[in-house]
Short mmCIF file of C-alpha atoms in Angstrom, two decimals:
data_model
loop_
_atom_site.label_atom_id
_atom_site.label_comp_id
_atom_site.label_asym_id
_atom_site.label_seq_id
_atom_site.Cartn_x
_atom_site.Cartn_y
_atom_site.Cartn_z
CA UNK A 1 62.06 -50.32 88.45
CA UNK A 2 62.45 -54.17 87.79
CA UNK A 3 66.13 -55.26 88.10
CA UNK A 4 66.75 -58.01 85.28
CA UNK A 5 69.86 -60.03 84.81
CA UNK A 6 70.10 -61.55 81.92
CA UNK A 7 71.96 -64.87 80.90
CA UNK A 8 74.10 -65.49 77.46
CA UNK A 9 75.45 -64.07 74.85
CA UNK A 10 74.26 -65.30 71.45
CA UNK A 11 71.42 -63.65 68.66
CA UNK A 12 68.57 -64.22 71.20
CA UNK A 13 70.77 -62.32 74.22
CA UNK A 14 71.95 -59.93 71.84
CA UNK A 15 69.15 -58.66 70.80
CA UNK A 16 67.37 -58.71 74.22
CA UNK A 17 70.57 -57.34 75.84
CA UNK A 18 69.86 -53.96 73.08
CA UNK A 19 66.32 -53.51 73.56
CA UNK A 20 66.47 -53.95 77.29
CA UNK A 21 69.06 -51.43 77.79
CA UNK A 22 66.85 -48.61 75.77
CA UNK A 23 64.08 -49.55 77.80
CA UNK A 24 62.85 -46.90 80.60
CA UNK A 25 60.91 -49.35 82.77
CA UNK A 26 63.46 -52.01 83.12
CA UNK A 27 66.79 -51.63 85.03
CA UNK A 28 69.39 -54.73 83.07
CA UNK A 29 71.69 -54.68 86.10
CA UNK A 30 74.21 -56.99 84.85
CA UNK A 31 74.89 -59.57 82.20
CA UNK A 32 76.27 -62.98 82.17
CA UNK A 33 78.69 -63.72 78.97
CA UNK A 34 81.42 -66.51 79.26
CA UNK A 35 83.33 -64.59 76.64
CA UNK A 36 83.09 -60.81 78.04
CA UNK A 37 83.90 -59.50 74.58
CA UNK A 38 80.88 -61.18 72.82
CA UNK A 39 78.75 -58.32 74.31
CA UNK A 40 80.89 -55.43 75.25
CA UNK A 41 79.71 -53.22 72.42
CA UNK A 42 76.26 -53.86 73.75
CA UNK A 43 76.60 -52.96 77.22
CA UNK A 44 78.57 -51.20 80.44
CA UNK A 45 81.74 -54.01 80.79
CA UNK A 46 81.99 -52.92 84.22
CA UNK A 47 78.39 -54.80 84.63
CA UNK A 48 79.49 -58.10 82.23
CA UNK A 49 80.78 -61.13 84.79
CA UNK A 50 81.65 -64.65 83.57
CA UNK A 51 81.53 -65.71 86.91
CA UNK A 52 78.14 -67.28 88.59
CA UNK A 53 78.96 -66.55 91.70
CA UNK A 54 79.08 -62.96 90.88
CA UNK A 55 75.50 -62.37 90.21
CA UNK A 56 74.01 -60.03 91.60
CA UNK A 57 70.21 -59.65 93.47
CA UNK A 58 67.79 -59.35 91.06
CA UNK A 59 63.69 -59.86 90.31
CA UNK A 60 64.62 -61.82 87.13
CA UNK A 61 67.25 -63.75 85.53
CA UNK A 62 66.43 -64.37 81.89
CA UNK A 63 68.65 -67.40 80.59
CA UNK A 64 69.12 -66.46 76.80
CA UNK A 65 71.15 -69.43 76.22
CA UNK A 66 71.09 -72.43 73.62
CA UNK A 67 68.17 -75.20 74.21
CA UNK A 68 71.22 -77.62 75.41
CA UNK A 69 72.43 -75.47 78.23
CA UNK A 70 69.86 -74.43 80.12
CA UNK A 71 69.76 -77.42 82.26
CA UNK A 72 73.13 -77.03 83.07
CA UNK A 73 73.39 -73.09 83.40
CA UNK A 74 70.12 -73.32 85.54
CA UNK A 75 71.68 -76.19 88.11
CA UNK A 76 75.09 -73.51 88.54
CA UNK A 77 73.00 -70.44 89.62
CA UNK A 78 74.68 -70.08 93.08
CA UNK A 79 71.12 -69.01 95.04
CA UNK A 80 67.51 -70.01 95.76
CA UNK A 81 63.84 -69.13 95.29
CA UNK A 82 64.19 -66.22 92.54
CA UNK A 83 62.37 -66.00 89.40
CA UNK A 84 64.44 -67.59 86.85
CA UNK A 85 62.73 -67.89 82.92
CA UNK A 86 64.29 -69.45 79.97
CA UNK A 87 63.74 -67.87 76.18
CA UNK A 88 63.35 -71.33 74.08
CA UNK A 89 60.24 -72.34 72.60
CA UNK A 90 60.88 -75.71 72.49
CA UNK A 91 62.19 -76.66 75.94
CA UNK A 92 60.38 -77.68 78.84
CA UNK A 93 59.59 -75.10 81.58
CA UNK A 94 60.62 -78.33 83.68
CA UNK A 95 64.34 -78.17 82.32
CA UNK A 96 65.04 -75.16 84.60
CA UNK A 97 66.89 -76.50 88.00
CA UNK A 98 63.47 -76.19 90.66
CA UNK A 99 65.92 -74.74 93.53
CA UNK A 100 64.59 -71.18 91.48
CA UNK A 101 60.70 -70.58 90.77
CA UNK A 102 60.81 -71.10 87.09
CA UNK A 103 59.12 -69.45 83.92
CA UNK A 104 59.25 -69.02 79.93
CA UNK A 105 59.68 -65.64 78.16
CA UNK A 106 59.83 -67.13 74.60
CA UNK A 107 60.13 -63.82 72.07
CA UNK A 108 58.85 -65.39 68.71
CA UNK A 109 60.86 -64.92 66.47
CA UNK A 110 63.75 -65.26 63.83
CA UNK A 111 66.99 -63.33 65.17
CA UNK A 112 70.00 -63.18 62.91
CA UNK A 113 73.64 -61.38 63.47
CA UNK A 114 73.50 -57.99 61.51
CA UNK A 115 70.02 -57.53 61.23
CA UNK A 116 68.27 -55.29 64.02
CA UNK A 117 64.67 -56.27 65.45
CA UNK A 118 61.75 -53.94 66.51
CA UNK A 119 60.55 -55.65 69.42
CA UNK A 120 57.55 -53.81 69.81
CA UNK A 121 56.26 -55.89 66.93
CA UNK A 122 57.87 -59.19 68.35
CA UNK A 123 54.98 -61.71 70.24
CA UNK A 124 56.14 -62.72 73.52
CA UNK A 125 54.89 -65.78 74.68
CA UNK A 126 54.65 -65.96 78.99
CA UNK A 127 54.60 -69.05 81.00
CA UNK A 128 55.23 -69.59 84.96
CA UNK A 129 55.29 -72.00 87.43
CA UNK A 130 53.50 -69.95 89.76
CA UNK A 131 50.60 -67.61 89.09
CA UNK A 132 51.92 -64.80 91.10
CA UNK A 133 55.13 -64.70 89.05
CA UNK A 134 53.57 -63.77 86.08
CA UNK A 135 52.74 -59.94 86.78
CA UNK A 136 56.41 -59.28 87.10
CA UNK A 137 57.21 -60.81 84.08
CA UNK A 138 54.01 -59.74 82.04
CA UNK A 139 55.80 -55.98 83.37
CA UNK A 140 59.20 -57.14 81.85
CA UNK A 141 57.69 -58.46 78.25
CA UNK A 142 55.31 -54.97 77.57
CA UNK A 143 58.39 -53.25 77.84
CA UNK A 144 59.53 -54.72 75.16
CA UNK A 145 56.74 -55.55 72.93
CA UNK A 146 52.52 -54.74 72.09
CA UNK A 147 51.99 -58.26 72.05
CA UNK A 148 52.30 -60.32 75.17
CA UNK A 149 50.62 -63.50 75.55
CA UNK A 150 50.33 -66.16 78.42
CA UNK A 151 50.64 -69.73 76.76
CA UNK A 152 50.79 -72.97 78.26
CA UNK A 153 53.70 -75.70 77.33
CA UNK A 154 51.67 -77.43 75.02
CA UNK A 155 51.02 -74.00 73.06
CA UNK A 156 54.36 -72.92 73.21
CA UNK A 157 55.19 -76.34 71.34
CA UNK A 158 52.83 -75.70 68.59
CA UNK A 159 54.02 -72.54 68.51
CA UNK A 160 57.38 -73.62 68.00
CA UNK A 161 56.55 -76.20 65.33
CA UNK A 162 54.51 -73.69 63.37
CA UNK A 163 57.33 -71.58 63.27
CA UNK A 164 59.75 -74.13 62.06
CA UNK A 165 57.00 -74.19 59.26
CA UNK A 166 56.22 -69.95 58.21
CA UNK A 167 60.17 -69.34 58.97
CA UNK A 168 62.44 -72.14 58.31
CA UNK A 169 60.80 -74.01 55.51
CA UNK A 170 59.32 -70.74 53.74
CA UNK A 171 62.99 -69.58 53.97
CA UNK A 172 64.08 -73.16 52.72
CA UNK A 173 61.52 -72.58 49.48
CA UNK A 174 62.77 -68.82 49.14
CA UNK A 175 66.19 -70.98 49.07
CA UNK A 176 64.93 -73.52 46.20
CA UNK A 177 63.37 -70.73 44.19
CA UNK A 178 66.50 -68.63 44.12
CA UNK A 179 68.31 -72.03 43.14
CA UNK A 180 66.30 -72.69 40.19
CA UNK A 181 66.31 -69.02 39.17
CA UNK A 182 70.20 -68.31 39.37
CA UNK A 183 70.38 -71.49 37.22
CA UNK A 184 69.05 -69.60 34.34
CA UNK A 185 70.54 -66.46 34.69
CA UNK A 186 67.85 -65.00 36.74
CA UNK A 187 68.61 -62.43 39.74
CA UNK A 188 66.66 -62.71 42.83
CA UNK A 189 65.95 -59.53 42.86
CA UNK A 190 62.95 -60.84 40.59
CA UNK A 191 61.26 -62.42 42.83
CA UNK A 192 61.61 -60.04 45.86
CA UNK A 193 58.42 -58.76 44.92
CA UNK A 194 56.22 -61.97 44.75
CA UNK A 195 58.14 -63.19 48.50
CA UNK A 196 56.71 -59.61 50.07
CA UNK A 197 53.45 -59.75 48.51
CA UNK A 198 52.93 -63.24 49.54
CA UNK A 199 53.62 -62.07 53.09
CA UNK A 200 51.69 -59.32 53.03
CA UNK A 201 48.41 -61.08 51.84
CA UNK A 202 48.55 -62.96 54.87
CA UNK A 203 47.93 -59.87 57.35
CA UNK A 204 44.46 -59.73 55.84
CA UNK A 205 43.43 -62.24 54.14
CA UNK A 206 43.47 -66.07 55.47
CA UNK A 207 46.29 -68.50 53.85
CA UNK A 208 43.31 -70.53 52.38
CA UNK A 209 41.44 -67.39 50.58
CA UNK A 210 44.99 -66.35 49.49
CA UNK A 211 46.42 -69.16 47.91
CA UNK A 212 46.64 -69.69 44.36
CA UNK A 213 48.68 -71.83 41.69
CA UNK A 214 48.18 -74.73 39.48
CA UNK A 215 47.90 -76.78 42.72
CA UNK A 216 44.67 -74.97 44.02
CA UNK A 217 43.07 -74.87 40.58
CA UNK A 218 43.58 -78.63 40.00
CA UNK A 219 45.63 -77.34 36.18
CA UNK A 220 47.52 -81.06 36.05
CA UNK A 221 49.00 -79.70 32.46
CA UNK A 222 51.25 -77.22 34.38
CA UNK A 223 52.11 -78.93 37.01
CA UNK A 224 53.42 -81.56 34.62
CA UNK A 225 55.28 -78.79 32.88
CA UNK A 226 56.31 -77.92 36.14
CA UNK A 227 57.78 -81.41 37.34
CA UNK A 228 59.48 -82.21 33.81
CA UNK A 229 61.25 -78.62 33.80
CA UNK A 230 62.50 -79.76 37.13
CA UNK A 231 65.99 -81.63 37.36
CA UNK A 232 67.12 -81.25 40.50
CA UNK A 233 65.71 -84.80 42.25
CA UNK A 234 64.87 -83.01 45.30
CA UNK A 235 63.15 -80.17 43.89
CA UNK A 236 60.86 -82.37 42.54
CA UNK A 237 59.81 -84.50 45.48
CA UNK A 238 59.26 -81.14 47.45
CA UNK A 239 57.27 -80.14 44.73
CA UNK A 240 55.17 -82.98 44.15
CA UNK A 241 54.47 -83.46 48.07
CA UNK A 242 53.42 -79.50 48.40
CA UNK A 243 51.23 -80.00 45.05
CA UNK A 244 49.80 -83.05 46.67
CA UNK A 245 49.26 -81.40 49.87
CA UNK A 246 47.75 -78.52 48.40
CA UNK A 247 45.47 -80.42 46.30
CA UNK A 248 44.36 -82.67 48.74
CA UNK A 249 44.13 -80.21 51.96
CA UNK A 250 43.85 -76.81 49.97
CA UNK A 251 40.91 -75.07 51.09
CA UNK A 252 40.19 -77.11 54.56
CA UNK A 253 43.51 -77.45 56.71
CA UNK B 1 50.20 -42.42 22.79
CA UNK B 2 50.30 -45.72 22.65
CA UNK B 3 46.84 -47.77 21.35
CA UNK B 4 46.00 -50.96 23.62
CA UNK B 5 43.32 -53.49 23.59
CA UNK B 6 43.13 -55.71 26.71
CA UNK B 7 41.02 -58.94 26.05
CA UNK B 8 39.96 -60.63 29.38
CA UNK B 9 38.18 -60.43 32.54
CA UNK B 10 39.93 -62.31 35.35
CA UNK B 11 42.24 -60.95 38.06
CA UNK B 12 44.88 -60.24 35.88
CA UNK B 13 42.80 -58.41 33.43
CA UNK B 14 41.52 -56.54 36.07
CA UNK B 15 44.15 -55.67 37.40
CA UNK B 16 45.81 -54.68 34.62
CA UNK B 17 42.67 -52.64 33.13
CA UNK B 18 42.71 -50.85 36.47
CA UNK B 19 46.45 -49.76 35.86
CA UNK B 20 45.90 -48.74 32.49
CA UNK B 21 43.51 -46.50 32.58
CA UNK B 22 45.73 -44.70 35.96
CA UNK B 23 48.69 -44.35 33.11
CA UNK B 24 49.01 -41.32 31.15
CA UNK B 25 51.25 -43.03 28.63
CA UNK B 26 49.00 -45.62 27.02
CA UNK B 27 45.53 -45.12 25.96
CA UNK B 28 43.34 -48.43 26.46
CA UNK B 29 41.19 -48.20 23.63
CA UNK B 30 38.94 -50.87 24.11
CA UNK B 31 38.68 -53.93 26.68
CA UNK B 32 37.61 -57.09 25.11
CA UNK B 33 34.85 -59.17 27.81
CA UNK B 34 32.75 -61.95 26.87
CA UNK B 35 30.52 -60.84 29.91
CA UNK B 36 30.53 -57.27 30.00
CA UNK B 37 29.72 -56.84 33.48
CA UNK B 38 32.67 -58.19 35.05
CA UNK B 39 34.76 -55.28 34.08
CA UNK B 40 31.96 -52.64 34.10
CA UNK B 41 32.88 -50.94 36.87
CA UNK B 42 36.68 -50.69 36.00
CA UNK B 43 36.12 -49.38 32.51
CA UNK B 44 33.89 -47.12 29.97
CA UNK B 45 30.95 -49.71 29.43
CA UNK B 46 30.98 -48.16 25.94
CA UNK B 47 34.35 -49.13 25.08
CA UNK B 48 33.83 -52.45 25.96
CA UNK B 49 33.07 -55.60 23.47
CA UNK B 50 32.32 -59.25 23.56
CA UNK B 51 32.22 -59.44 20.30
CA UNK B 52 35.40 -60.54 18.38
CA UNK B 53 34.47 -59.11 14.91
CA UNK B 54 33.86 -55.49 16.63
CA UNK B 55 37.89 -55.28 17.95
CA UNK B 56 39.29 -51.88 17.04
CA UNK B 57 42.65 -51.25 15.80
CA UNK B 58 45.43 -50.74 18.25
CA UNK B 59 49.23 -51.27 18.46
CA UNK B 60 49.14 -53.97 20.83
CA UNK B 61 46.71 -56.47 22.59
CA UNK B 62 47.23 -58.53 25.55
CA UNK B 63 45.33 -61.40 25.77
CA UNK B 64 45.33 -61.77 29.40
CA UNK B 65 43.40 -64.88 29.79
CA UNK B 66 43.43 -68.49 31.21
CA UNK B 67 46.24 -70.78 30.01
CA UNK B 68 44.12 -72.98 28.65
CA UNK B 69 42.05 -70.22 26.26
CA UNK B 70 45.18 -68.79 24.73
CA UNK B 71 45.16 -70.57 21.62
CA UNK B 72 41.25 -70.42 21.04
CA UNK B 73 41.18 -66.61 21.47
CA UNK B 74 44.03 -65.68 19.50
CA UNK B 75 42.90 -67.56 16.37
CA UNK B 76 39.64 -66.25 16.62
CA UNK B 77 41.16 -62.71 16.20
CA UNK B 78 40.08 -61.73 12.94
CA UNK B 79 42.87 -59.50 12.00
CA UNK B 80 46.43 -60.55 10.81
CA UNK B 81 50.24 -58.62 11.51
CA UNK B 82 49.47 -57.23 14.14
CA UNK B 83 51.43 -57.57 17.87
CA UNK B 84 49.52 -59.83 20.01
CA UNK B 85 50.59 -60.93 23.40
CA UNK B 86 49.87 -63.37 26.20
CA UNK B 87 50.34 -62.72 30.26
CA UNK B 88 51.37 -66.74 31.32
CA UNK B 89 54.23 -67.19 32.83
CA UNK B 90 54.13 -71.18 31.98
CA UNK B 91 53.07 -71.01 28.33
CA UNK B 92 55.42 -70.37 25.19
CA UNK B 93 54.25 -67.61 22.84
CA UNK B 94 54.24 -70.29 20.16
CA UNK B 95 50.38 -71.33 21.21
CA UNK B 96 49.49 -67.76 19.50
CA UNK B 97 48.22 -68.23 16.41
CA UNK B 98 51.20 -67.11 14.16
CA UNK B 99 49.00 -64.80 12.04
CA UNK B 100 49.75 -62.12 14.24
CA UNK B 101 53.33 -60.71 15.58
CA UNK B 102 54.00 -62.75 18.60
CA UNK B 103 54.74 -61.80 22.20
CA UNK B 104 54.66 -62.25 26.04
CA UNK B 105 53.86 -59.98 28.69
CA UNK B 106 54.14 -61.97 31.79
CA UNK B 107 53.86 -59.92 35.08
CA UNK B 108 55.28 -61.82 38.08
CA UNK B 109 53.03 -61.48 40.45
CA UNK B 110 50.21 -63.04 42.55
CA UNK B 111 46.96 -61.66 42.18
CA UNK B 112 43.69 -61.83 44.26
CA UNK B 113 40.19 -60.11 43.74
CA UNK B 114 39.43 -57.39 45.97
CA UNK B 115 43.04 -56.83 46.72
CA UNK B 116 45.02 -53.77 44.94
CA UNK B 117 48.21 -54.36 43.75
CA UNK B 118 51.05 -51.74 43.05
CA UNK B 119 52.22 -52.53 39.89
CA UNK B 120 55.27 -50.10 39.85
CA UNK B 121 57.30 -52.64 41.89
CA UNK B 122 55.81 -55.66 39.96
CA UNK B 123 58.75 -57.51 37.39
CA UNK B 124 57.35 -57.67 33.89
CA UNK B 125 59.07 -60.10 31.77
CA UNK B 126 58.70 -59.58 28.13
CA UNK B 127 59.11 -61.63 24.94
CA UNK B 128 58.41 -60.63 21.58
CA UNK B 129 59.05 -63.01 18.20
CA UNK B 130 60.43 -60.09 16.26
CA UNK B 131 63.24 -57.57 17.71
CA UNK B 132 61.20 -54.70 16.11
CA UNK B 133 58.18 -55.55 18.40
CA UNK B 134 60.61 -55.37 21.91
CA UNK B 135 60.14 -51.66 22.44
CA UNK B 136 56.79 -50.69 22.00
CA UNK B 137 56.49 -53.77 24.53
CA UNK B 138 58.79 -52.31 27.01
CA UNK B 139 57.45 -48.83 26.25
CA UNK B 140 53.64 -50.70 27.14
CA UNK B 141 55.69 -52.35 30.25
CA UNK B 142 57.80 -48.94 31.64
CA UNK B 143 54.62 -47.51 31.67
CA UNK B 144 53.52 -49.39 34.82
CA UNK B 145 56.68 -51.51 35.93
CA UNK B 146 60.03 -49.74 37.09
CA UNK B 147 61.08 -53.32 37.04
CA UNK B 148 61.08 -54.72 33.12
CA UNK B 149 63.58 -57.79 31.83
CA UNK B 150 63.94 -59.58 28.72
CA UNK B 151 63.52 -62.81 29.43
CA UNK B 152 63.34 -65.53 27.17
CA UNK B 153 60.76 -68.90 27.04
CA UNK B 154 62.87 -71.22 29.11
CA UNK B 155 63.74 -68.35 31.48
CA UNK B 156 60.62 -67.79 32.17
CA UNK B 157 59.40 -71.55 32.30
CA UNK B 158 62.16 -71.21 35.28
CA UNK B 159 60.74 -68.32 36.67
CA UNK B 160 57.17 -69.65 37.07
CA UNK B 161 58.21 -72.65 38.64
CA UNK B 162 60.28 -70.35 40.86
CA UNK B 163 57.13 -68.53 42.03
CA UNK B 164 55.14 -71.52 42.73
CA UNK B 165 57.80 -72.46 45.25
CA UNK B 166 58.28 -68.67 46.55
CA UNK B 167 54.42 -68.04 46.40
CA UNK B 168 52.39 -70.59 46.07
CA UNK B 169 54.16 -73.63 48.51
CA UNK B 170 55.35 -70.52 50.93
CA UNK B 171 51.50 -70.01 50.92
CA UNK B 172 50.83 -73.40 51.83
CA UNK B 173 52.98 -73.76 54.74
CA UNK B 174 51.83 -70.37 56.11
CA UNK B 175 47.83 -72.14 55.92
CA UNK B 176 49.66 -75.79 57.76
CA UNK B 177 51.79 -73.16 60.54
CA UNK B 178 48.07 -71.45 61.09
CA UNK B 179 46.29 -74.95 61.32
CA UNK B 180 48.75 -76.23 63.94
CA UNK B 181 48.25 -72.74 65.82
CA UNK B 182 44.39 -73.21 65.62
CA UNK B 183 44.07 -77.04 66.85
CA UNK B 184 46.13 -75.13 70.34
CA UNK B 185 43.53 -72.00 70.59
CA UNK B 186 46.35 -69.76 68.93
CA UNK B 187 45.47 -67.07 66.63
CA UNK B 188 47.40 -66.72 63.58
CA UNK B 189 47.96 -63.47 64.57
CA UNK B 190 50.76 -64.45 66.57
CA UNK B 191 52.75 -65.80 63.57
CA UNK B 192 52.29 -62.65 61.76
CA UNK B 193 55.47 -61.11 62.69
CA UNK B 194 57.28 -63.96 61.76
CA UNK B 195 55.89 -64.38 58.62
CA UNK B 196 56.96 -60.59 57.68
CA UNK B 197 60.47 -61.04 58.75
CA UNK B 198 60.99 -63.93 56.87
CA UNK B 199 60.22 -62.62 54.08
CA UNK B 200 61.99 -59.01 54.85
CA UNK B 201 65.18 -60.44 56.23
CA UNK B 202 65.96 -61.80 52.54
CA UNK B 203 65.20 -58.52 51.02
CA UNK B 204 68.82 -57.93 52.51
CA UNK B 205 70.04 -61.38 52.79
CA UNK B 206 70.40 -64.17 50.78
CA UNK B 207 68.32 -66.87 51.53
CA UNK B 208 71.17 -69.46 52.89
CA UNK B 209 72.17 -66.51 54.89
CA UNK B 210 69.10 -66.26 56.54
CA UNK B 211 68.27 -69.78 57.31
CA UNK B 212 67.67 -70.71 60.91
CA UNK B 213 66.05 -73.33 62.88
CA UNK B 214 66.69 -76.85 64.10
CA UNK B 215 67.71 -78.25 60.34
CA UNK B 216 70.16 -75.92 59.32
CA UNK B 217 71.57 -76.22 63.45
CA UNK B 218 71.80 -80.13 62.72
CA UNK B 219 69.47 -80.14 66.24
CA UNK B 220 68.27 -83.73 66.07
CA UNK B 221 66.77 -83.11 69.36
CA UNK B 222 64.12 -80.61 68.54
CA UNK B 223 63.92 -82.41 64.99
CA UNK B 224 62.20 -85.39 66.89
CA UNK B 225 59.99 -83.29 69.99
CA UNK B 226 58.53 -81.62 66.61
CA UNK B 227 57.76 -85.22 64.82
CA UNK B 228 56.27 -86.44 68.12
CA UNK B 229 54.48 -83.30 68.69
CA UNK B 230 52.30 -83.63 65.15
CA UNK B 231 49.67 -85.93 64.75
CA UNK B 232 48.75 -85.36 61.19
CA UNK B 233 50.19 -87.82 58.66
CA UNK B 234 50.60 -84.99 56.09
CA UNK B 235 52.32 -82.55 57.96
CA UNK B 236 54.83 -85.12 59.39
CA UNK B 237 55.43 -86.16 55.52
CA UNK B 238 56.62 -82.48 54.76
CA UNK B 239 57.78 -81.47 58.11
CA UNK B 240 60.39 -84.47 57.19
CA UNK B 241 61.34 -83.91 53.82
CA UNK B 242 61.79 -80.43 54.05
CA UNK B 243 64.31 -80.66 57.13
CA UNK B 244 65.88 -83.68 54.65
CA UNK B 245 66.11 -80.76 52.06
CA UNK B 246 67.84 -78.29 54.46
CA UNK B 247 69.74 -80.84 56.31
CA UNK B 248 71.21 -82.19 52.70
CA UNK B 249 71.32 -78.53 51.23
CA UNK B 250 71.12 -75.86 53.53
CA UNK B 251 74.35 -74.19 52.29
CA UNK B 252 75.12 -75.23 49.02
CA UNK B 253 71.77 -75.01 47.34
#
């Protein structure tokens, strides 16, 4: 059985800190949490430190911890030469301290408080400094998930900035849309529909065959409708630079 | 039993002929096709015309047709009083040619060929000039829609500029996230997890409640490896704006 510590105590931890501990093939001997309480409903508090030198022996150390402090939590891990990995998909392999052989285990993605994951559905995207680190933690990631994949930096980047774009912006839009809606007295329950079916296109068709709008089909009379129904300043450059996009970049992005 | 003649032949004809003739509450009479083999297979050949003069009484008939055609087709109707509707979410029901009763049938939804859609979860928003004409609408509408509102013209001028940002944008920035992923030898696959749960996790949450990312974290950081990481002119130009957008609204929109 692998013996993984694991580092932190935010969404990211959280969730890992749950799925790990339901997990048959992987022994989560202990957990790091400045704030014990942040994770005692997780997990055994006997098996919780706050203290670095406290940690025990193990195959991994996964540092769940914010982009900023991983540095910095890295450079206090009190011993040598063991496979320490980092879950951030923006941050440098190179940011962990090099006393420890160093990796990525980047889940992808978007964890909130509240909400429960299936990991078996999540991607998890591998990276290590040396080659013959990788089975162990290739072990460690398809215990948690179908869908493990070895990326380099340079992927995980793109990765990461594609994300910001099909999470955080789509969200962002979902956030406009309800805006303009509520405005006129419209719940969002209206539009749930149209937000899963636009998802769900995507698993089979390509965003290119499944996009459609005034944009797509070039219809400048509703897309001027569109723009003078619009108030809200920033609604409309958003919309004009997405129509533009679309226009322009439509069917060959 | 409701009478009904459907005049059209694009995706939202089709789609709607195909749901019709499933329903054991309205009886399609006749489909109206200026080339009678693009509904063929959908529909008794027999019962279909492309000849104006030739349309058959009925209670109701949805002109489900482009934008652009709604005027033309409903003057060349050569009957008068009777309820005629159009399906366009961005159109007001005044471009009907008033010799008829007046009404709109707008189903919010996107629609591709070859790709079935379950109406039953699918809003219908309906319209109608004269109160009297509202239920046989909604009766038309209940039939394949557990979801009907009354909504009225500038309500739904809101709600199809709505959809273009929850659809038709959210699209678009899943076919940018997939062409970032593809210049790094990524399959979209990857993304399709994410792309799910973004669009799930507001099916419970609100959208503000569900934002996350370097924007709505105020992680200037991350904000500028991402601008330095894209090359293309276009995406930088909405990668910006829209983390402008969040930064500036993120809460309060």
């Amino acid at each position: 059985m692998i013996k993984l510590v694991l580092i932190g105590s935010g969404n990211v931890a959280q969730h890992l800190i749950s799925s790990f501990v339901g997990s048959k093939d992987i022994d989560l001997v202990q957990v790091f949490s400045r704030q014990k309480e942040a994770v005692s409903t997780l997990f055994d508090s006997n098996k919780i430190t706050n203290n670095f030198t406290d940690l025990v022996v193990a195959d991994l150390y996964i540092l769940a911890v914010s982009d900023d402090s991983i540095a910095e939590v890295s450079s206090q891990l009190s011993f040598e030469n063991r496979l320490v990995v980092h879950t951030a998909g923006s941050v440098s392999m190179d940011f962990l301290d090099q006393k420890n052989r160093r990796g990525v285990f980047y889940p992808l993605q978007t964890f909130s408080k509240n909400r429960t994951v299936d990991f078996s559905a999540i991607p998890i995207c591998l990276e290590t400094e040396f080659d013959a680190d990788f089975e162990i933690l290739e072990k460690v990631a398809k215990a948690l998930s179908n869908q493990v994949f070895k990326i380099n930096e340079t992927q995980r980047q793109s990765l990461h900035v594609s994300a910001v774009f099909a999470n955080n912006f789509v969200n962002h839009l979902y956030q406009i849309s309800n805006a303009i809606c509520a405005e006129n007295n419209i719940p969002f329950e209206v539009l749930k529909p149209l937000i899963l079916e636009t998802a769900n296109k995507v698993m089979t068709l390509s965003p290119s065959e499944a996009q459609t709008g005034p944009a797509i089909r070039n219809d400048i009379k509703t897309i001027e409708r569109h723009l003078s129904f619009l108030t809200n300043e920033n609604q409309v450059k958003i919309y004009k630079i997405l129509t533009q996009s679309i226009l322009q970049n439509g069917t060959k992005l």
